[in-house]
PDB file of C-alpha atoms in Angstrom:
ATOM      1  CA  UNK A 897     102.236 106.478  84.072  1.00  0.00           C
ATOM      2  CA  UNK A 898     102.308 103.298  81.975  1.00  0.00           C
ATOM      3  CA  UNK A 899      99.731 102.718  79.263  1.00  0.00           C
ATOM      4  CA  UNK A 900      99.006  99.019  78.474  1.00  0.00           C
ATOM      5  CA  UNK A 901      97.013  97.992  75.460  1.00  0.00           C
ATOM      6  CA  UNK A 902      95.502  94.646  74.469  1.00  0.00           C
ATOM      7  CA  UNK A 903      94.379  94.983  70.863  1.00  0.00           C
ATOM      8  CA  UNK A 904      92.159  92.036  70.074  1.00  0.00           C
ATOM      9  CA  UNK A 905      90.083  91.076  67.083  1.00  0.00           C
ATOM     10  CA  UNK A 906      86.989  92.663  68.477  1.00  0.00           C
ATOM     11  CA  UNK A 907      87.934  95.262  71.166  1.00  0.00           C
ATOM     12  CA  UNK A 908      90.836  97.148  72.515  1.00  0.00           C
ATOM     13  CA  UNK A 909      91.278  96.710  76.228  1.00  0.00           C
ATOM     14  CA  UNK A 910      93.384  99.331  77.903  1.00  0.00           C
ATOM     15  CA  UNK A 911      94.593 100.459  81.322  1.00  0.00           C
ATOM     16  CA  UNK A 912      96.804 103.146  82.790  1.00  0.00           C
ATOM     17  CA  UNK A 913      98.904 102.190  85.793  1.00  0.00           C
ATOM     18  CA  UNK A 914     101.348 103.922  88.033  1.00  0.00           C
ATOM     19  CA  UNK A 915     105.025 103.793  87.114  1.00  0.00           C
ATOM     20  CA  UNK A 916     105.638 101.240  89.875  1.00  0.00           C
ATOM     21  CA  UNK A 917     102.690  99.170  88.675  1.00  0.00           C
ATOM     22  CA  UNK A 918     101.209  99.328  92.151  1.00  0.00           C
ATOM     23  CA  UNK A 919      98.090 101.326  91.244  1.00  0.00           C
ATOM     24  CA  UNK A 920      95.517 101.074  88.442  1.00  0.00           C
ATOM     25  CA  UNK A 921      94.647 104.637  87.620  1.00  0.00           C
ATOM     26  CA  UNK A 922      92.087 104.038  84.813  1.00  0.00           C
ATOM     27  CA  UNK A 923      90.916 101.260  82.554  1.00  0.00           C
ATOM     28  CA  UNK A 924      88.302 100.366  79.987  1.00  0.00           C
ATOM     29  CA  UNK A 925      87.298  98.546  76.877  1.00  0.00           C
ATOM     30  CA  UNK A 926      86.633 100.244  73.515  1.00  0.00           C
ATOM     31  CA  UNK A 927      85.711  99.224  70.090  1.00  0.00           C
ATOM     32  CA  UNK A 928      88.349 101.070  67.974  1.00  0.00           C
ATOM     33  CA  UNK A 929      91.307 103.480  68.001  1.00  0.00           C
ATOM     34  CA  UNK A 930      89.043 106.603  68.024  1.00  0.00           C
ATOM     35  CA  UNK A 931      87.279 105.203  71.064  1.00  0.00           C
ATOM     36  CA  UNK A 932      90.646 104.630  72.727  1.00  0.00           C
ATOM     37  CA  UNK A 933      91.888 108.124  72.352  1.00  0.00           C
ATOM     38  CA  UNK A 934      88.581 109.572  73.414  1.00  0.00           C
ATOM     39  CA  UNK A 935      88.706 107.511  76.592  1.00  0.00           C
ATOM     40  CA  UNK A 936      92.334 108.543  77.157  1.00  0.00           C
ATOM     41  CA  UNK A 937      91.403 112.095  76.809  1.00  0.00           C
ATOM     42  CA  UNK A 938      89.069 111.846  79.657  1.00  0.00           C
ATOM     43  CA  UNK A 939      91.724 110.504  82.152  1.00  0.00           C
ATOM     44  CA  UNK A 940      92.562 113.323  84.477  1.00  0.00           C
ATOM     45  CA  UNK A 941      96.220 114.555  84.492  1.00  0.00           C
ATOM     46  CA  UNK A 942      97.261 111.813  82.013  1.00  0.00           C
ATOM     47  CA  UNK A 943     101.037 111.745  81.677  1.00  0.00           C
ATOM     48  CA  UNK A 944     102.208 108.596  79.760  1.00  0.00           C
ATOM     49  CA  UNK A 945     105.787 107.884  80.187  1.00  0.00           C
ATOM     50  CA  UNK A 946     105.793 104.344  78.777  1.00  0.00           C
ATOM     51  CA  UNK A 947     103.492 102.298  76.658  1.00  0.00           C
ATOM     52  CA  UNK A 948     103.448  98.539  75.965  1.00  0.00           C
ATOM     53  CA  UNK A 949     100.908  96.671  73.877  1.00  0.00           C
ATOM     54  CA  UNK A 950      99.918  93.284  72.507  1.00  0.00           C
ATOM     55  CA  UNK A 951      98.171  93.282  69.168  1.00  0.00           C
ATOM     56  CA  UNK A 952      96.596  90.401  67.161  1.00  0.00           C
ATOM     57  CA  UNK A 953      95.655  92.859  64.463  1.00  0.00           C
ATOM     58  CA  UNK A 954      97.330  93.153  61.127  1.00  0.00           C
ATOM     59  CA  UNK A 955     100.816  94.600  60.960  1.00  0.00           C
ATOM     60  CA  UNK A 956      99.425  97.695  59.128  1.00  0.00           C
ATOM     61  CA  UNK A 957      96.712  98.354  61.742  1.00  0.00           C
ATOM     62  CA  UNK A 958      99.221  97.849  64.542  1.00  0.00           C
ATOM     63  CA  UNK A 959     101.749 100.223  63.014  1.00  0.00           C
ATOM     64  CA  UNK A 960      99.056 102.857  62.483  1.00  0.00           C
ATOM     65  CA  UNK A 961      98.126 102.784  66.149  1.00  0.00           C
ATOM     66  CA  UNK A 962     101.753 102.936  67.162  1.00  0.00           C
ATOM     67  CA  UNK A 963     102.211 106.040  65.022  1.00  0.00           C
ATOM     68  CA  UNK A 964      99.063 107.687  66.490  1.00  0.00           C
ATOM     69  CA  UNK A 965     100.312 106.981  69.939  1.00  0.00           C
ATOM     70  CA  UNK A 966     103.607 108.591  69.115  1.00  0.00           C
ATOM     71  CA  UNK A 967     101.953 111.635  67.658  1.00  0.00           C
ATOM     72  CA  UNK A 968      99.284 112.191  70.315  1.00  0.00           C
ATOM     73  CA  UNK A 969     100.983 111.078  73.472  1.00  0.00           C
ATOM     74  CA  UNK A 970     104.682 111.486  72.601  1.00  0.00           C
ATOM     75  CA  UNK A 971     105.405 107.857  73.630  1.00  0.00           C
ATOM     76  CA  UNK A 972     106.914 105.004  71.745  1.00  0.00           C
ATOM     77  CA  UNK A 973     104.851 101.972  72.229  1.00  0.00           C
ATOM     78  CA  UNK A 974     106.716  98.630  72.816  1.00  0.00           C
ATOM     79  CA  UNK A 975     105.035  95.652  71.174  1.00  0.00           C
ATOM     80  CA  UNK A 976     105.078  92.208  72.620  1.00  0.00           C
ATOM     81  CA  UNK A 977     106.749  89.649  70.287  1.00  0.00           C
ATOM     82  CA  UNK A 978     106.617  85.922  70.042  1.00  0.00           C
ATOM     83  CA  UNK A 979     109.455  84.029  71.759  1.00  0.00           C
ATOM     84  CA  UNK A 980     110.573  80.476  72.136  1.00  0.00           C
ATOM     85  CA  UNK A 981     111.211  81.005  75.873  1.00  0.00           C
ATOM     86  CA  UNK A 982     110.853  83.721  78.509  1.00  0.00           C
ATOM     87  CA  UNK A 983     112.341  82.884  81.846  1.00  0.00           C
ATOM     88  CA  UNK A 984     111.302  79.360  82.794  1.00  0.00           C
ATOM     89  CA  UNK A 985     108.397  79.312  80.375  1.00  0.00           C
ATOM     90  CA  UNK A 986     108.953  77.476  77.067  1.00  0.00           C
ATOM     91  CA  UNK A 987     106.624  77.960  74.052  1.00  0.00           C
ATOM     92  CA  UNK A 988     105.069  74.706  73.233  1.00  0.00           C
ATOM     93  CA  UNK A 989     104.392  75.209  69.546  1.00  0.00           C
ATOM     94  CA  UNK A 990     106.706  73.595  66.953  1.00  0.00           C
ATOM     95  CA  UNK A 991     106.836  76.986  65.274  1.00  0.00           C
ATOM     96  CA  UNK A 992     106.760  79.346  68.311  1.00  0.00           C
ATOM     97  CA  UNK A 993     105.631  82.330  66.131  1.00  0.00           C
ATOM     98  CA  UNK A 994     102.388  80.624  65.411  1.00  0.00           C
ATOM     99  CA  UNK A 995     101.104  80.721  69.043  1.00  0.00           C
ATOM    100  CA  UNK A 996      98.798  83.663  69.451  1.00  0.00           C
ATOM    101  CA  UNK A 997     100.375  86.469  71.371  1.00  0.00           C
ATOM    102  CA  UNK A 998      97.405  86.795  73.586  1.00  0.00           C
ATOM    103  CA  UNK A 999      97.665  83.126  74.495  1.00  0.00           C
ATOM    104  CA  UNK A1000     101.404  83.319  75.031  1.00  0.00           C
ATOM    105  CA  UNK A1001     101.085  86.326  77.436  1.00  0.00           C
ATOM    106  CA  UNK A1002      98.313  84.600  79.359  1.00  0.00           C
ATOM    107  CA  UNK A1003     100.595  81.615  79.690  1.00  0.00           C
ATOM    108  CA  UNK A1004     103.398  83.715  80.976  1.00  0.00           C
ATOM    109  CA  UNK A1005     101.017  85.563  83.468  1.00  0.00           C
ATOM    110  CA  UNK A1006      99.562  82.402  84.667  1.00  0.00           C
ATOM    111  CA  UNK A1007     102.846  80.662  85.423  1.00  0.00           C
ATOM    112  CA  UNK A1008     104.123  83.740  87.085  1.00  0.00           C
ATOM    113  CA  UNK A1009     101.124  83.919  89.449  1.00  0.00           C
ATOM    114  CA  UNK A1010     100.814  80.260  89.981  1.00  0.00           C
ATOM    115  CA  UNK A1011     104.387  79.057  90.168  1.00  0.00           C
ATOM    116  CA  UNK A1012     103.413  75.519  89.337  1.00  0.00           C
ATOM    117  CA  UNK A1013     101.418  73.452  86.730  1.00  0.00           C
ATOM    118  CA  UNK A1014      98.578  75.522  85.320  1.00  0.00           C
ATOM    119  CA  UNK A1015      95.463  75.390  83.254  1.00  0.00           C
ATOM    120  CA  UNK A1016      94.535  78.683  81.521  1.00  0.00           C
ATOM    121  CA  UNK A1017      91.178  79.157  79.956  1.00  0.00           C
ATOM    122  CA  UNK A1018      90.445  82.464  78.146  1.00  0.00           C
ATOM    123  CA  UNK A1019      86.774  82.936  77.331  1.00  0.00           C
ATOM    124  CA  UNK A1020      86.407  85.632  74.723  1.00  0.00           C
ATOM    125  CA  UNK A1021      85.325  85.826  71.145  1.00  0.00           C
ATOM    126  CA  UNK A1022      87.146  82.548  70.782  1.00  0.00           C
ATOM    127  CA  UNK A1023      87.809  80.193  73.796  1.00  0.00           C
ATOM    128  CA  UNK A1024      91.419  78.936  74.371  1.00  0.00           C
ATOM    129  CA  UNK A1025      92.714  76.380  76.842  1.00  0.00           C
ATOM    130  CA  UNK A1026      96.513  76.103  77.502  1.00  0.00           C
ATOM    131  CA  UNK A1027      98.356  73.628  79.757  1.00  0.00           C
ATOM    132  CA  UNK A1028     101.704  74.508  81.492  1.00  0.00           C
ATOM    133  CA  UNK A1029     103.782  71.965  83.345  1.00  0.00           C
ATOM    134  CA  UNK A1030     105.294  72.560  86.692  1.00  0.00           C
ATOM    135  CA  UNK A1031     108.686  73.348  85.175  1.00  0.00           C
ATOM    136  CA  UNK A1032     107.192  75.998  82.806  1.00  0.00           C
ATOM    137  CA  UNK A1033     106.781  73.896  79.623  1.00  0.00           C
ATOM    138  CA  UNK A1034     103.779  74.911  77.595  1.00  0.00           C
ATOM    139  CA  UNK A1035     102.170  71.700  76.571  1.00  0.00           C
ATOM    140  CA  UNK A1036      99.806  73.086  73.957  1.00  0.00           C
ATOM    141  CA  UNK A1037      96.151  73.720  74.196  1.00  0.00           C
ATOM    142  CA  UNK A1038      92.797  73.821  72.400  1.00  0.00           C
ATOM    143  CA  UNK A1039      90.740  76.492  70.575  1.00  0.00           C
ATOM    144  CA  UNK A1040      86.955  76.557  70.066  1.00  0.00           C
ATOM    145  CA  UNK A1041      84.334  79.214  69.243  1.00  0.00           C
ATOM    146  CA  UNK A1042      83.371  81.401  72.111  1.00  0.00           C
ATOM    147  CA  UNK A1043      79.795  82.469  73.024  1.00  0.00           C
ATOM    148  CA  UNK A1044      79.642  85.462  70.513  1.00  0.00           C
ATOM    149  CA  UNK A1045      80.865  83.194  67.607  1.00  0.00           C
ATOM    150  CA  UNK A1046      78.517  80.443  68.320  1.00  0.00           C
ATOM    151  CA  UNK A1047      75.658  82.951  68.614  1.00  0.00           C
ATOM    152  CA  UNK A1048      76.630  84.674  65.360  1.00  0.00           C
ATOM    153  CA  UNK A1049      76.954  81.444  63.392  1.00  0.00           C
ATOM    154  CA  UNK A1050      73.477  80.416  64.511  1.00  0.00           C
ATOM    155  CA  UNK A1051      71.934  83.624  63.648  1.00  0.00           C
ATOM    156  CA  UNK A1052      73.758  83.835  60.281  1.00  0.00           C
ATOM    157  CA  UNK A1053      72.934  80.306  59.081  1.00  0.00           C
ATOM    158  CA  UNK A1054      69.485  79.809  60.631  1.00  0.00           C
ATOM    159  CA  UNK A1055      66.959  82.306  59.232  1.00  0.00           C
ATOM    160  CA  UNK A1056      64.558  82.230  62.157  1.00  0.00           C
ATOM    161  CA  UNK A1057      67.069  82.861  64.926  1.00  0.00           C
ATOM    162  CA  UNK A1058      66.832  86.616  65.602  1.00  0.00           C
ATOM    163  CA  UNK A1059      66.744  88.388  69.018  1.00  0.00           C
ATOM    164  CA  UNK A1060      68.551  91.362  70.588  1.00  0.00           C
ATOM    165  CA  UNK A1061      71.283  91.481  73.186  1.00  0.00           C
ATOM    166  CA  UNK A1062      68.735  92.325  76.143  1.00  0.00           C
ATOM    167  CA  UNK A1063      66.818  89.198  75.343  1.00  0.00           C
ATOM    168  CA  UNK A1064      70.070  87.229  75.257  1.00  0.00           C
ATOM    169  CA  UNK A1065      71.088  88.520  78.718  1.00  0.00           C
ATOM    170  CA  UNK A1066      67.640  87.736  80.162  1.00  0.00           C
ATOM    171  CA  UNK A1067      67.786  84.138  78.788  1.00  0.00           C
ATOM    172  CA  UNK A1068      71.087  83.548  80.714  1.00  0.00           C
ATOM    173  CA  UNK A1069      69.478  84.117  84.159  1.00  0.00           C
ATOM    174  CA  UNK A1070      69.099  80.378  84.452  1.00  0.00           C
ATOM    175  CA  UNK A1071      70.017  77.202  82.487  1.00  0.00           C
ATOM    176  CA  UNK A1072      66.831  75.334  82.410  1.00  0.00           C
ATOM    177  CA  UNK A1073      65.650  73.993  78.993  1.00  0.00           C
ATOM    178  CA  UNK A1074      64.572  77.027  76.970  1.00  0.00           C
ATOM    179  CA  UNK A1075      60.971  77.891  76.287  1.00  0.00           C
ATOM    180  CA  UNK A1076      61.936  80.235  73.517  1.00  0.00           C
ATOM    181  CA  UNK A1077      64.437  80.261  70.691  1.00  0.00           C
ATOM    182  CA  UNK A1078      66.523  82.909  72.475  1.00  0.00           C
ATOM    183  CA  UNK A1079      66.573  80.827  75.690  1.00  0.00           C
ATOM    184  CA  UNK A1080      67.337  77.608  73.791  1.00  0.00           C
ATOM    185  CA  UNK A1081      70.203  79.162  71.864  1.00  0.00           C
ATOM    186  CA  UNK A1082      71.914  81.157  74.721  1.00  0.00           C
ATOM    187  CA  UNK A1083      71.652  78.382  77.233  1.00  0.00           C
ATOM    188  CA  UNK A1084      72.727  75.725  74.692  1.00  0.00           C
ATOM    189  CA  UNK A1085      75.821  77.770  73.893  1.00  0.00           C
ATOM    190  CA  UNK A1086      76.637  78.262  77.531  1.00  0.00           C
ATOM    191  CA  UNK A1087      76.281  74.586  78.271  1.00  0.00           C
ATOM    192  CA  UNK A1088      78.690  73.824  75.349  1.00  0.00           C
ATOM    193  CA  UNK A1089      81.193  76.333  77.025  1.00  0.00           C
ATOM    194  CA  UNK A1090      80.706  74.674  80.374  1.00  0.00           C
ATOM    195  CA  UNK A1091      81.339  71.246  78.895  1.00  0.00           C
ATOM    196  CA  UNK A1092      84.475  72.367  77.187  1.00  0.00           C
ATOM    197  CA  UNK A1093      85.868  73.771  80.434  1.00  0.00           C
ATOM    198  CA  UNK A1094      84.902  70.688  82.355  1.00  0.00           C
ATOM    199  CA  UNK A1095      86.753  68.504  79.806  1.00  0.00           C
ATOM    200  CA  UNK A1096      89.830  70.799  80.145  1.00  0.00           C
ATOM    201  CA  UNK A1097      89.679  70.356  83.889  1.00  0.00           C
ATOM    202  CA  UNK A1098      89.470  66.533  83.463  1.00  0.00           C
ATOM    203  CA  UNK A1099      92.624  66.633  81.179  1.00  0.00           C
ATOM    204  CA  UNK A1100      94.541  68.816  83.638  1.00  0.00           C
ATOM    205  CA  UNK A1101      93.720  66.550  86.536  1.00  0.00           C
ATOM    206  CA  UNK A1102      95.137  63.549  84.488  1.00  0.00           C
ATOM    207  CA  UNK A1103      98.168  65.419  83.401  1.00  0.00           C
ATOM    208  CA  UNK A1104      99.055  67.014  86.659  1.00  0.00           C
ATOM    209  CA  UNK A1105      98.566  64.540  89.478  1.00  0.00           C
ATOM    210  CA  UNK A1106     100.601  66.679  91.807  1.00  0.00           C
ATOM    211  CA  UNK A1107      98.180  69.511  91.617  1.00  0.00           C
ATOM    212  CA  UNK A1108      97.760  72.622  89.443  1.00  0.00           C
ATOM    213  CA  UNK A1109      96.276  76.061  89.403  1.00  0.00           C
ATOM    214  CA  UNK A1110      93.346  77.127  87.062  1.00  0.00           C
ATOM    215  CA  UNK A1111      93.161  80.613  85.730  1.00  0.00           C
ATOM    216  CA  UNK A1112      90.056  81.938  83.997  1.00  0.00           C
ATOM    217  CA  UNK A1113      90.075  85.240  81.972  1.00  0.00           C
ATOM    218  CA  UNK A1114      88.036  86.831  79.283  1.00  0.00           C
ATOM    219  CA  UNK A1115      84.616  88.428  79.150  1.00  0.00           C
ATOM    220  CA  UNK A1116      82.624  85.235  79.706  1.00  0.00           C
ATOM    221  CA  UNK A1117      84.661  83.741  82.580  1.00  0.00           C
ATOM    222  CA  UNK A1118      81.886  84.288  85.083  1.00  0.00           C
ATOM    223  CA  UNK A1119      79.711  81.898  82.998  1.00  0.00           C
ATOM    224  CA  UNK A1120      81.823  78.868  83.855  1.00  0.00           C
ATOM    225  CA  UNK A1121      83.612  79.766  87.215  1.00  0.00           C
ATOM    226  CA  UNK A1122      81.323  77.358  89.158  1.00  0.00           C
ATOM    227  CA  UNK A1123      82.561  74.579  86.920  1.00  0.00           C
ATOM    228  CA  UNK A1124      86.061  74.993  88.314  1.00  0.00           C
ATOM    229  CA  UNK A1125      85.851  75.362  92.063  1.00  0.00           C
ATOM    230  CA  UNK A1126      88.889  77.264  93.339  1.00  0.00           C
ATOM    231  CA  UNK A1127      89.763  78.716  90.031  1.00  0.00           C
ATOM    232  CA  UNK A1128      91.332  82.162  90.018  1.00  0.00           C
ATOM    233  CA  UNK A1129      89.465  84.685  87.764  1.00  0.00           C
ATOM    234  CA  UNK A1130      92.097  87.213  86.590  1.00  0.00           C
ATOM    235  CA  UNK A1131      90.659  89.754  84.161  1.00  0.00           C
ATOM    236  CA  UNK A1132      94.000  91.274  83.507  1.00  0.00           C
ATOM    237  CA  UNK A1133      96.018  88.131  82.897  1.00  0.00           C
ATOM    238  CA  UNK A1134      97.273  89.194  79.536  1.00  0.00           C
ATOM    239  CA  UNK A1135      98.563  92.359  81.108  1.00  0.00           C
ATOM    240  CA  UNK A1136     100.418  90.381  83.779  1.00  0.00           C
ATOM    241  CA  UNK A1137     102.194  88.594  80.908  1.00  0.00           C
ATOM    242  CA  UNK A1138     102.746  91.772  78.948  1.00  0.00           C
ATOM    243  CA  UNK A1139     104.779  93.274  81.736  1.00  0.00           C
ATOM    244  CA  UNK A1140     106.843  90.104  81.893  1.00  0.00           C
ATOM    245  CA  UNK A1141     107.400  90.075  78.057  1.00  0.00           C
ATOM    246  CA  UNK A1142     108.006  93.904  77.850  1.00  0.00           C
ATOM    247  CA  UNK A1143     109.828  94.984  81.004  1.00  0.00           C
ATOM    248  CA  UNK A1144     110.682  98.649  81.288  1.00  0.00           C
ATOM    249  CA  UNK A1145     114.305  98.149  82.123  1.00  0.00           C
TER     250      UNK A1145
END
């Protein structure tokens, strides 16, 4: 079995796949290392032979998790690293090491799946958009706050904006003008996301007149999928790129 980990700023996304990568055996999202090992302990007949991971955490936090994986599972985790080029895909940053690893892997995964020009939009804590030319050149991208950050900033800096998660979810059942603060905030933030995605689509249309693929990933992808008809929603896009960046052989 192969254990794959995506250690983000807010959560750890994990999955266990068969050694030939043909079957997903188990998967989940946890808040921290303790939650990860608790979840793994519940996987029947878990026998991890390989582990690969991407981490945007600090070096110390990443090393601590690698050590715990070694001690608990007897496996040496291979960590994805920045690169100026992998296969046909060329990193578009002037300093390639400054491109976030999660973005880089999503770019690798998208180009592998699309095999032509691509727009990749990841809608998580932050929202990122990246453009890849038909010959694999990463042309750069954009970063803006995601829905959680926008919501948190409003609640932090505006004293009267307070409501719980269930109220927020209820507010997103439609996008009419809000008749409560929760509805106004939640729907306003979603409309900002949708506007951002629509602008990325317009830029991609101008940049790639011969056509392109659109890939959406991240926890809030479903909130914007109708803005981009024909887009592919790939929840595990980072893991697709991780397998390319960290092959087993």
